[in-house]
Amino acid sequence: MSRIRIVFIDVDGTITEGRDTYLLDLELVSVLRMLASQGVYVSIVSSNALPVVIGLARYLGFNGPVTGESGSVVYYDKWGLVELAGSPTKHVYVDVLERFKDYVEDTWQNRFRIYEYALKVRKGFDGWMVYRMVADYVESNYEGVNVGYSGYAIHLMPKGVDKGVAVKYVLERMGISPDEAAGVGDSVMDAEIMKHVGYRVAVGNADEGLKKVCNIVLDKPSSKGVLEFARMILQGAV
């Protein structure tokens, strides 16, 4: 029997079939539902807007609390909405969207965000280059805001919250030890999760910055790697 009681899992590039698609891996979803049926909490931790992650968890049959906006907000039916962030970053998002409009564009999810806002890099530009430009500007002009890049979008986050802060909150409130928790991700922004879990897992095609802080690096990419790890839990191999 596995010691793992909860699995914190990212969405894009982790339960999707790849890092360049929104398609969910239905075989993986089935196995994660099996974990949930055996009492293991499956908990989404994402940079997506909260309605997206609540909807995903509910319709996919996952059973743990969900985290949205890179750790700014947590939702669980037993708790309701928990707001971990202090001040919204909307004013910074509005400024950056206008100032860097040649490089970034808006996303539909921003209409449904509370604290953290995201911008897509326009096609034809190097995402990391644009991220550094935005980060330099924001850090020079605004206090209380961190800038992150997930490989999918540039995120303007309130200081003091990240995915790790949310994971720590969930573990403490549920009375689960970090030694009984696993975190699975693909982006360097998932590295904060790994500070608070015993099983630190990166999929095979994860950012190198994430792999460096993990104690399990899976052979297979994205959802196929997660499928490999989920089956290890079912078999009691971890």
C-alpha positions as a printed NumPy array, in Angstrom:
array([[  0.   ,   0.   ,   0.   ],
       [  1.359,   3.41 ,  -0.961],
       [  2.173,   5.964,   1.713],
       [  0.917,   8.738,  -0.555],
       [ -2.347,  10.26 ,   0.634],
       [ -2.54 ,  13.242,  -1.726],
       [ -1.249,  14.044,  -5.207],
       [ -0.945,  17.687,  -6.211],
       [ -1.039,  17.867,  -9.979],
       [ -0.674,  20.598, -12.572],
       [ -2.924,  20.706, -15.657],
       [ -1.246,  21.954, -18.845],
       [  1.56 ,  19.654, -19.93 ],
       [  0.818,  17.284, -17.072],
       [ -2.661,  15.81 , -17.45 ],
       [ -2.793,  16.961, -21.068],
       [ -1.293,  14.82 , -23.823],
       [  1.551,  17.281, -24.362],
       [  2.8  ,  20.774, -23.645],
       [  1.323,  22.07 , -26.874],
       [ -2.265,  20.83 , -26.59 ],
       [ -5.345,  21.26 , -24.422],
       [ -6.408,  17.648, -24.98 ],
       [ -6.721,  15.677, -21.758],
       [ -5.305,  12.158, -21.581],
       [ -8.434,  10.111, -20.876],
       [ -6.465,   7.015, -19.888],
       [ -4.688,   9.054, -17.223],
       [ -7.965,  10.571, -16.046],
       [ -9.337,   7.053, -15.566],
       [ -6.346,   6.018, -13.455],
       [ -6.489,   9.2  , -11.366],
       [-10.155,   8.476, -10.695],
       [ -9.125,   5.014,  -9.524],
       [ -6.714,   6.657,  -7.082],
       [ -9.513,   8.891,  -5.823],
       [-11.815,   5.876,  -5.388],
       [ -9.145,   4.296,  -3.169],
       [ -9.012,   7.348,  -0.907],
       [ -6.023,   9.176,  -2.392],
       [ -6.798,  12.863,  -2.819],
       [ -6.18 ,  14.175,  -6.335],
       [ -5.693,  17.928,  -6.066],
       [ -5.276,  20.245,  -9.065],
       [ -2.755,  23.081,  -8.581],
       [ -2.836,  25.369, -11.599],
       [ -2.263,  28.869, -12.914],
       [ -5.625,  28.702, -14.671],
       [ -8.569,  30.757, -13.438],
       [-10.47 ,  29.157, -10.567],
       [-13.668,  28.358, -12.549],
       [-11.552,  26.327, -14.965],
       [ -9.941,  24.174, -12.273],
       [-13.142,  23.723, -10.265],
       [-14.926,  22.595, -13.431],
       [-12.122,  20.226, -14.389],
       [-11.948,  18.601, -10.959],
       [-15.711,  18.219, -10.667],
       [-16.326,  16.729, -14.094],
       [-13.217,  14.55 , -14.102],
       [-14.111,  13.049, -10.735],
       [-11.145,  14.311,  -8.711],
       [-11.683,  14.595,  -4.976],
       [ -9.169,  17.064,  -3.498],
       [ -9.111,  20.841,  -3.038],
       [ -8.226,  22.828,  -6.153],
       [ -5.854,  25.765,  -6.496],
       [ -6.091,  28.453,  -9.162],
       [ -4.268,  31.615, -10.162],
       [ -0.83 ,  30.2  ,  -9.238],
       [ -1.742,  29.797,  -5.576],
       [ -3.813,  32.935,  -5.042],
       [ -7.075,  31.064,  -4.46 ],
       [ -8.108,  27.633,  -3.182],
       [-11.523,  25.997,  -3.384],
       [-12.944,  22.903,  -1.705],
       [-16.623,  22.128,  -1.246],
       [-16.077,  21.672,   2.502],
       [-14.28 ,  25.021,   2.846],
       [-15.713,  27.208,   0.119],
       [-13.461,  29.831,  -1.46 ],
       [-10.196,  30.585,   0.348],
       [ -8.361,  33.722,  -0.784],
       [ -4.662,  33.488,   0.063],
       [ -3.558,  36.631,  -1.795],
       [ -3.74 ,  40.176,  -0.502],
       [ -4.064,  42.679,  -3.332],
       [ -5.063,  42.035,  -6.959],
       [ -2.584,  42.752,  -9.745],
       [ -5.185,  43.989, -12.234],
       [ -3.728,  47.505, -12.44 ],
       [ -0.334,  46.04 , -13.377],
       [ -1.916,  43.742, -15.95 ],
       [ -3.71 ,  46.684, -17.597],
       [ -0.451,  48.651, -17.759],
       [  1.637,  45.755, -19.105],
       [ -0.991,  44.793, -21.676],
       [ -0.903,  48.315, -23.134],
       [  2.838,  48.941, -22.786],
       [  3.889,  45.619, -24.312],
       [  0.959,  45.177, -26.711],
       [  3.312,  44.362, -29.585],
       [  4.603,  41.353, -27.65 ],
       [  1.711,  40.107, -25.504],
       [ -2.025,  39.664, -25.83 ],
       [ -4.938,  39.237, -23.473],
       [ -6.507,  35.898, -22.534],
       [-10.212,  35.213, -22.029],
       [ -9.576,  33.815, -18.547],
       [ -8.628,  37.241, -17.194],
       [-12.319,  38.127, -16.998],
       [-12.684,  35.409, -14.38 ],
       [ -9.574,  36.07 , -12.289],
       [ -9.533,  37.694,  -8.853],
       [ -5.864,  38.326,  -7.984],
       [ -3.424,  36.967, -10.578],
       [ -3.514,  37.881, -14.259],
       [ -1.948,  36.224, -17.29 ],
       [ -0.778,  37.361, -20.723],
       [ -0.027,  35.24 , -23.765],
       [  3.13 ,  35.892, -25.751],
       [  2.327,  36.758, -29.355],
       [  3.368,  34.273, -32.023],
       [  6.807,  34.858, -33.467],
       [  8.416,  36.033, -30.22 ],
       [ 10.599,  34.093, -27.812],
       [  8.576,  33.636, -24.62 ],
       [ 11.51 ,  33.827, -22.242],
       [ 12.8  ,  37.011, -23.877],
       [  9.398,  38.708, -23.545],
       [  9.073,  37.435, -19.976],
       [ 12.4  ,  39.035, -19.027],
       [ 11.341,  42.358, -20.583],
       [  8.057,  42.34 , -18.666],
       [  9.684,  41.176, -15.433],
       [ 12.329,  43.924, -15.573],
       [  9.646,  46.568, -16.108],
       [  7.299,  45.313, -13.394],
       [ 10.021,  44.811, -10.789],
       [ 11.301,  48.35 , -11.433],
       [  7.898,  50.004, -11.204],
       [  5.666,  47.98 ,  -8.904],
       [  6.094,  46.634,  -5.402],
       [  4.113,  43.646,  -4.285],
       [  4.055,  41.907,  -7.675],
       [  6.014,  38.89 ,  -8.895],
       [  6.284,  37.881, -12.535],
       [  6.436,  34.248, -13.615],
       [  6.53 ,  32.382, -16.912],
       [  4.983,  28.939, -17.182],
       [  5.898,  28.303, -20.803],
       [  2.258,  28.989, -21.65 ],
       [  1.745,  32.521, -20.335],
       [  3.369,  35.345, -18.37 ],
       [  1.8  ,  35.578, -14.929],
       [  1.492,  38.707, -12.778],
       [  1.212,  37.381,  -9.234],
       [  0.72 ,  39.069,  -5.866],
       [  3.849,  38.717,  -3.725],
       [  3.513,  36.314,  -0.844],
       [  1.589,  33.635,  -2.732],
       [  2.601,  30.89 ,  -5.134],
       [  1.66 ,  27.281,  -5.774],
       [  3.766,  26.173,  -2.819],
       [  1.96 ,  28.475,  -0.396],
       [ -1.347,  26.944,  -1.482],
       [ -0.027,  23.387,  -1.151],
       [  1.264,  24.107,   2.352],
       [ -2.128,  25.558,   3.313],
       [ -3.993,  22.507,   1.997],
       [ -1.687,  20.039,   3.767],
       [ -1.96 ,  21.825,   7.095],
       [ -5.725,  22.201,   6.909],
       [ -6.212,  18.545,   5.928],
       [ -3.728,  17.289,   8.514],
       [ -1.558,  15.505,   5.943],
       [  2.213,  15.265,   6.364],
       [  4.481,  16.411,   3.514],
       [  5.937,  12.885,   3.616],
       [  2.538,  11.605,   2.5  ],
       [  2.227,  14.077,  -0.374],
       [  3.353,  14.059,  -4.003],
       [  3.634,  16.959,  -6.418],
       [  3.691,  16.418, -10.178],
       [  4.47 ,  19.116, -12.721],
       [  6.146,  20.18 , -15.946],
       [  6.925,  23.897, -15.502],
       [  9.538,  25.722, -13.464],
       [  6.582,  27.467, -11.802],
       [  5.725,  24.079, -10.256],
       [  9.027,  24.121,  -8.351],
       [  7.38 ,  25.935,  -5.443],
       [  5.096,  22.929,  -4.925],
       [  8.116,  20.692,  -4.436],
       [  9.268,  22.568,  -1.33 ],
       [  6.333,  21.128,   0.594],
       [  6.016,  17.504,  -0.586],
       [  8.063,  14.385,  -0.049],
       [  7.607,  13.   ,  -3.566],
       [  8.8  ,  15.661,  -6.003],
       [  7.943,  14.495,  -9.515],
       [  8.772,  15.978, -12.937],
       [  7.495,  14.595, -16.224],
       [ 10.114,  13.618, -18.799],
       [  9.76 ,  16.807, -20.868],
       [  9.635,  19.194, -17.907],
       [ 11.662,  22.394, -17.684],
       [ 15.21 ,  21.682, -16.553],
       [ 14.718,  24.071, -13.644],
       [ 11.969,  21.824, -12.299],
       [ 13.865,  18.588, -12.836],
       [ 16.732,  19.905, -10.701],
       [ 14.533,  20.154,  -7.592],
       [ 12.739,  16.818,  -8.036],
       [ 13.661,  13.433,  -6.617],
       [ 11.678,  11.557,  -9.28 ],
       [ 12.095,  12.4  , -12.97 ],
       [  9.826,  10.278, -15.116],
       [ 10.984,   8.743, -18.386],
       [  7.902,   9.645, -20.401],
       [  6.6  ,  13.127, -21.279],
       [  3.513,  14.95 , -20.017],
       [  0.485,  12.747, -19.311],
       [  2.263,   9.489, -20.196],
       [  4.804,  10.202, -17.481],
       [  2.071,  10.994, -14.957],
       [  0.286,   7.779, -15.95 ],
       [  3.477,   5.883, -15.13 ],
       [  3.637,   7.508, -11.681],
       [ -0.07 ,   7.073, -10.931],
       [  0.215,   3.351, -11.63 ],
       [  3.209,   3.164,  -9.298],
       [  0.992,   4.586,  -6.532],
       [ -1.785,   2.081,  -7.296],
       [  0.72 ,  -0.77 ,  -7.154],
       [  2.233,   0.456,  -3.887],
       [  5.611,   0.95 ,  -5.551],
       [  5.986,   4.44 ,  -4.031]])
